[in-house]
XYZ file of N, CA and C in Angstrom:
360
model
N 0.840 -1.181 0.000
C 0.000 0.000 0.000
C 0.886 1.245 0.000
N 0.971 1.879 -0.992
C 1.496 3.260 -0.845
C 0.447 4.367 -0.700
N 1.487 5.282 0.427
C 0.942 6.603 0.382
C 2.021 7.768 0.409
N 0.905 9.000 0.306
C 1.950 9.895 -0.444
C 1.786 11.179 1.353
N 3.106 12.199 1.327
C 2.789 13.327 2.063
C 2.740 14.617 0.557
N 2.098 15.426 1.470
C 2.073 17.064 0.861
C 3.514 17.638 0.249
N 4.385 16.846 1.235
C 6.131 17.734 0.399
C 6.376 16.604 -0.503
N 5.659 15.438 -0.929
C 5.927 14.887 -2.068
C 7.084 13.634 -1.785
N 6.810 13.048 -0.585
C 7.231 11.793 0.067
C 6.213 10.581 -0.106
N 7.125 9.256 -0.651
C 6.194 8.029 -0.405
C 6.123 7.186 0.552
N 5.691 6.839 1.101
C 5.944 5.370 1.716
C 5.003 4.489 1.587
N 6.227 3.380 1.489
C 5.620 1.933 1.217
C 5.575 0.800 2.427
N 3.979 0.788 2.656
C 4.402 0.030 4.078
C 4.349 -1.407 4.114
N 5.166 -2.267 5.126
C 4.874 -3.350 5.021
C 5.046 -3.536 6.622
N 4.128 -3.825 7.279
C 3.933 -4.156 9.093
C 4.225 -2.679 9.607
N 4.723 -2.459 10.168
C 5.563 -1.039 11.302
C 6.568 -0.502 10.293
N 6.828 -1.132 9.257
C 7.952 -0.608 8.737
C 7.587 0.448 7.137
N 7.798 0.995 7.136
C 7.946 1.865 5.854
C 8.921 2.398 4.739
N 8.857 2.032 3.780
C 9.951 2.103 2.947
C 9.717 3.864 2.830
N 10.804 4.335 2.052
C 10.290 5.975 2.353
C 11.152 6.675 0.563
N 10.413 7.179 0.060
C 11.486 7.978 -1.202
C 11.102 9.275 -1.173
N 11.373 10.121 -2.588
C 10.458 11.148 -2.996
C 9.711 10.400 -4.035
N 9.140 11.124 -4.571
C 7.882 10.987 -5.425
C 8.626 11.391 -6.947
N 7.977 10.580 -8.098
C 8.239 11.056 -9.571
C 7.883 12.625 -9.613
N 6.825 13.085 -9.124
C 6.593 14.279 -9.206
C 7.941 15.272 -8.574
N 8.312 14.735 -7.569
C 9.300 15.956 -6.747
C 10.534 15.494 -7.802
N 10.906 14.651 -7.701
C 11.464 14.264 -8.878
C 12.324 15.024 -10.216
N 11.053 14.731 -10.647
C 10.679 16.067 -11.824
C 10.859 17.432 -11.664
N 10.499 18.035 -10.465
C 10.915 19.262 -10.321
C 12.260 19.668 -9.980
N 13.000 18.792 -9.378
C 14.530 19.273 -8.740
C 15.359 18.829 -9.943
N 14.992 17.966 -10.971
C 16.195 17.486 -12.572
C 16.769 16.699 -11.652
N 18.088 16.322 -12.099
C 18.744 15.417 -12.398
C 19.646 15.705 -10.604
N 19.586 15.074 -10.076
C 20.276 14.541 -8.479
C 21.503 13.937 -8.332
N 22.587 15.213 -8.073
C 24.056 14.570 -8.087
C 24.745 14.519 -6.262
N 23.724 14.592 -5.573
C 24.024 14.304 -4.061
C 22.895 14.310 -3.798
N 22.818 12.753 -2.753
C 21.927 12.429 -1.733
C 22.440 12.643 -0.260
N 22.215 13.024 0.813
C 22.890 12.683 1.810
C 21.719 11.779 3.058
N 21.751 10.743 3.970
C 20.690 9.926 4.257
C 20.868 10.137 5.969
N 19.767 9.771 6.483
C 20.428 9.630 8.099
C 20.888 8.834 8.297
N 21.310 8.333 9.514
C 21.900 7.277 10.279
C 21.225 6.043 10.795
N 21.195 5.141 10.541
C 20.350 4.346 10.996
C 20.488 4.239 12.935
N 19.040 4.460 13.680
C 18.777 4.398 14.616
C 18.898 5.854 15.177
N 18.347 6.445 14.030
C 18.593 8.064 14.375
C 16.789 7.883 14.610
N 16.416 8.791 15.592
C 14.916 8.412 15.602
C 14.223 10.389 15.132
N 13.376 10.071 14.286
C 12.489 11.793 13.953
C 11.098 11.967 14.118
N 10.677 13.270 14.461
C 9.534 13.595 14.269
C 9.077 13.667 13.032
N 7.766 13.768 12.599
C 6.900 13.911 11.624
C 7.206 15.143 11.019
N 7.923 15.326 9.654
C 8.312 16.701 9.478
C 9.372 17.321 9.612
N 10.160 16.468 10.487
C 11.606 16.731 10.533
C 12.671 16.134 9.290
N 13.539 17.107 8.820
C 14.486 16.785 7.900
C 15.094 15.816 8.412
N 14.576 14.952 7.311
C 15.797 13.661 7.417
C 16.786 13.174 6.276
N 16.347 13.909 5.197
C 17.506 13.124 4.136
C 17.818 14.682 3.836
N 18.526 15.016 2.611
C 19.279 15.992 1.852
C 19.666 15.721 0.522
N 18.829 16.494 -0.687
C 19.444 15.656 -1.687
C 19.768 17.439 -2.625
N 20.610 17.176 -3.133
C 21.145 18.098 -4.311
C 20.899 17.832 -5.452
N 20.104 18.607 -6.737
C 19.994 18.526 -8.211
C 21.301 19.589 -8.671
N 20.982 19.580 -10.441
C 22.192 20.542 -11.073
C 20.788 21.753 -10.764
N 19.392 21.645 -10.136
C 18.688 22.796 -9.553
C 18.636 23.626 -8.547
N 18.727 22.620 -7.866
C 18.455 23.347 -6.136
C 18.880 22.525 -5.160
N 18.751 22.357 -3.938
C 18.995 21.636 -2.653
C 17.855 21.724 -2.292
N 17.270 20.692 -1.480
C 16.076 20.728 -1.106
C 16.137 19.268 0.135
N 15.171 19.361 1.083
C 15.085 18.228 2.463
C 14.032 17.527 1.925
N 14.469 16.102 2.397
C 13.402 14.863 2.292
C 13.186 15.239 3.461
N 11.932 14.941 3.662
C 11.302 15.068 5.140
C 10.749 13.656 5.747
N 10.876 13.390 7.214
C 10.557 12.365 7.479
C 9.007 11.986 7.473
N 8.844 11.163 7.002
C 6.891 11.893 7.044
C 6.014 11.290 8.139
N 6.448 10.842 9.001
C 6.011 9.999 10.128
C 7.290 10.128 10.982
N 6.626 10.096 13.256
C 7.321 9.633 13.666
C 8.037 8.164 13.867
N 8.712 8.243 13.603
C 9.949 6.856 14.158
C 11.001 6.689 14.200
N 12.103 5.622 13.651
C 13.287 5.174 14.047
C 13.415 4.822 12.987
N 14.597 5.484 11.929
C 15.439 4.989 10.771
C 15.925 3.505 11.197
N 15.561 2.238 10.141
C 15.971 1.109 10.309
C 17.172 0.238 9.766
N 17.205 1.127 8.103
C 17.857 1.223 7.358
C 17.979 1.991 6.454
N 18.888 2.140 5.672
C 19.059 3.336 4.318
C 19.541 2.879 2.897
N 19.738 3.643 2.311
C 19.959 2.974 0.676
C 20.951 3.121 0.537
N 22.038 2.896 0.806
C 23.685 3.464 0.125
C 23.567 3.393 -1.312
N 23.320 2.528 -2.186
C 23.121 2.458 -3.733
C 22.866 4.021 -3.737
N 21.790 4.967 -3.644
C 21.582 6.484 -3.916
C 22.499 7.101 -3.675
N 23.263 6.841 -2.729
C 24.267 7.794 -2.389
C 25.710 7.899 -2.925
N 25.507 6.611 -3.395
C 26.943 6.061 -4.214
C 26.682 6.740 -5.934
N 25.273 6.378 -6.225
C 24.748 6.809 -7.863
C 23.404 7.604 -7.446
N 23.345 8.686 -6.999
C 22.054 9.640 -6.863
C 21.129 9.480 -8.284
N 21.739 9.384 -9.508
C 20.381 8.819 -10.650
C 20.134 7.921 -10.402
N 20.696 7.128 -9.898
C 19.188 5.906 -9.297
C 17.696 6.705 -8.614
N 17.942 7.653 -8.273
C 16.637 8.350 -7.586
C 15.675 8.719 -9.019
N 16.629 9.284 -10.084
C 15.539 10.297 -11.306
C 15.644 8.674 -12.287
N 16.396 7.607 -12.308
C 15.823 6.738 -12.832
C 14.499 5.820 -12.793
N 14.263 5.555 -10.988
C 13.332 4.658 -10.353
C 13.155 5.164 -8.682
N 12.415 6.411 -9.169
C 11.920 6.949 -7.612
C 11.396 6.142 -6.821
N 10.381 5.704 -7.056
C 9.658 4.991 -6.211
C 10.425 3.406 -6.432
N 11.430 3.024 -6.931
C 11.804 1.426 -6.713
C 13.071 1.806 -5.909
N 14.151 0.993 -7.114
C 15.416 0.970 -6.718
C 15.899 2.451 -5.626
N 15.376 3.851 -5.951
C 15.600 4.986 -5.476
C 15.406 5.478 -4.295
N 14.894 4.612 -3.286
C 14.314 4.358 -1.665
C 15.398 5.250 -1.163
N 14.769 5.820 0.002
C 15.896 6.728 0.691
C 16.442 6.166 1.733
N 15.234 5.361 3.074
C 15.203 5.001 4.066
C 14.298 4.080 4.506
N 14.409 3.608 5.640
C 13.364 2.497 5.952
C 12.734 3.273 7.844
N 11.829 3.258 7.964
C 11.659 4.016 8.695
C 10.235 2.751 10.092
N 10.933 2.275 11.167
C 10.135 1.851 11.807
C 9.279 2.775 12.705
N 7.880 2.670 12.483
C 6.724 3.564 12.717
C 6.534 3.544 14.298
N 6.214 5.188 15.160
C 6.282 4.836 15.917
C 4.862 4.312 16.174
N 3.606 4.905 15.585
C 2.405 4.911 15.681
C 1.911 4.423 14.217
N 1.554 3.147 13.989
C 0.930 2.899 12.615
C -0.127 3.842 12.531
N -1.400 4.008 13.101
C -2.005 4.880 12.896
C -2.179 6.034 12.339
N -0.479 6.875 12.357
C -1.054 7.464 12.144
C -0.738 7.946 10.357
N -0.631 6.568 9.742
C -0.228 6.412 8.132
C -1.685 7.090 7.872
N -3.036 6.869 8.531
C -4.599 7.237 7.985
C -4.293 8.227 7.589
N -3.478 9.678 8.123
C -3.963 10.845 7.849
C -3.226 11.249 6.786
N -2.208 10.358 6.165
C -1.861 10.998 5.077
C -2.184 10.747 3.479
N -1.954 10.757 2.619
C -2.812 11.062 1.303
C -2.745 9.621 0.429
N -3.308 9.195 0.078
C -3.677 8.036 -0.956
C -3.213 8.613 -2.557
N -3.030 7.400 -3.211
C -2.459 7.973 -4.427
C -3.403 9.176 -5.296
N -5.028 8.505 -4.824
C -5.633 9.453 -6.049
C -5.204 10.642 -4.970
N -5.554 11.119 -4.134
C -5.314 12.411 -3.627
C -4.242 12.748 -3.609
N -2.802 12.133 -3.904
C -1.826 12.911 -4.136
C -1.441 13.079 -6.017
N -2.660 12.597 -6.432
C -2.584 12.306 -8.015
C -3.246 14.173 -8.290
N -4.354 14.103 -7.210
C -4.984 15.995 -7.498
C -4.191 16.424 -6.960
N -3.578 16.740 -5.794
C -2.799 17.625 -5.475
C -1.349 17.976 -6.316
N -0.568 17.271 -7.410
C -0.100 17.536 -7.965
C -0.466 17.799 -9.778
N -1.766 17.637 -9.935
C -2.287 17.959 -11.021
C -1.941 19.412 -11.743
C-alpha cells in the first residue's frame, strides 16, 4: 500500500515498517540529483523533521521524514549513484526504511488518487 505526504514523500508500508522515497513528481521538479545525503540508521524523527538531503544541477532541497519513528535502514546504492533516484523513484531509489512509531497514524496521510490531485 502506498501513500503519499504534501512535500511529495512516499511510503511503502509493510507491518511497522515503511519504505520511504520522494515521489516522480518531486522528482521532476529538482532534474537530475548529483548528491543524496541519508540519516543514520537508529537516528529516531519527528513527523516533518528533515531527514535526508538531496542536491539537483537545480536546487537543494530536504526529504522530510513523514512519520514519527526510528530509521531502520538506508539505501547506500543512492548515495553512491544519486540517478538511481531520477531513474526509479519509487523502486530501486528508496531513501530510508523508517520503523513507525504509531501505525495509525499512516490514515492521515494522502492516498495515491489524492496525491494524483494535489499535484495535477
Amino acid at each position: 500500500m502506498l501513500k503519499f505526504t504534501q512535500e511529495h514523500e512516499w511510503l511503502k508500508l509493510e507491518g511497522d515498517v515503511a519504505t520511504v522515497g520522494i515521489t516522480t513528481y518531486a522528482v521532476e521538479q529538482l532534474g537530475d540529483l548529483v548528491f543524496v545525503e541519508l540519516p543514520e540508521v537508529g537516528a529516531t524523527f519527528s513527523k516533518n523533521d528533515d531527514a535526508a538531503t538531496v542536491e539537483s544541477v537545480k536546487a537543494a532541497s530536504e526529504v522530510y521524514c513523514p512519520l514519527d519513528g526510528e530509521i531502520v535502514e538506508v539505501n547506500p546504492a543512492i548515495v553512491a549513484d544519486p540517478s538511481l533516484v531520477n531513474s526509479d523513484p519509487q523502486g530501486a531509489g528508496w531513501f530510508f526504511k523508517l520503523k513507525l512509531k504509531n501505525l495509525g497514524d499512516v490514515d492521515g496521510l494522502l492516498d495515491e488518487a489524492a496525491y494524483k490531485e494535489l499535484t495535477a
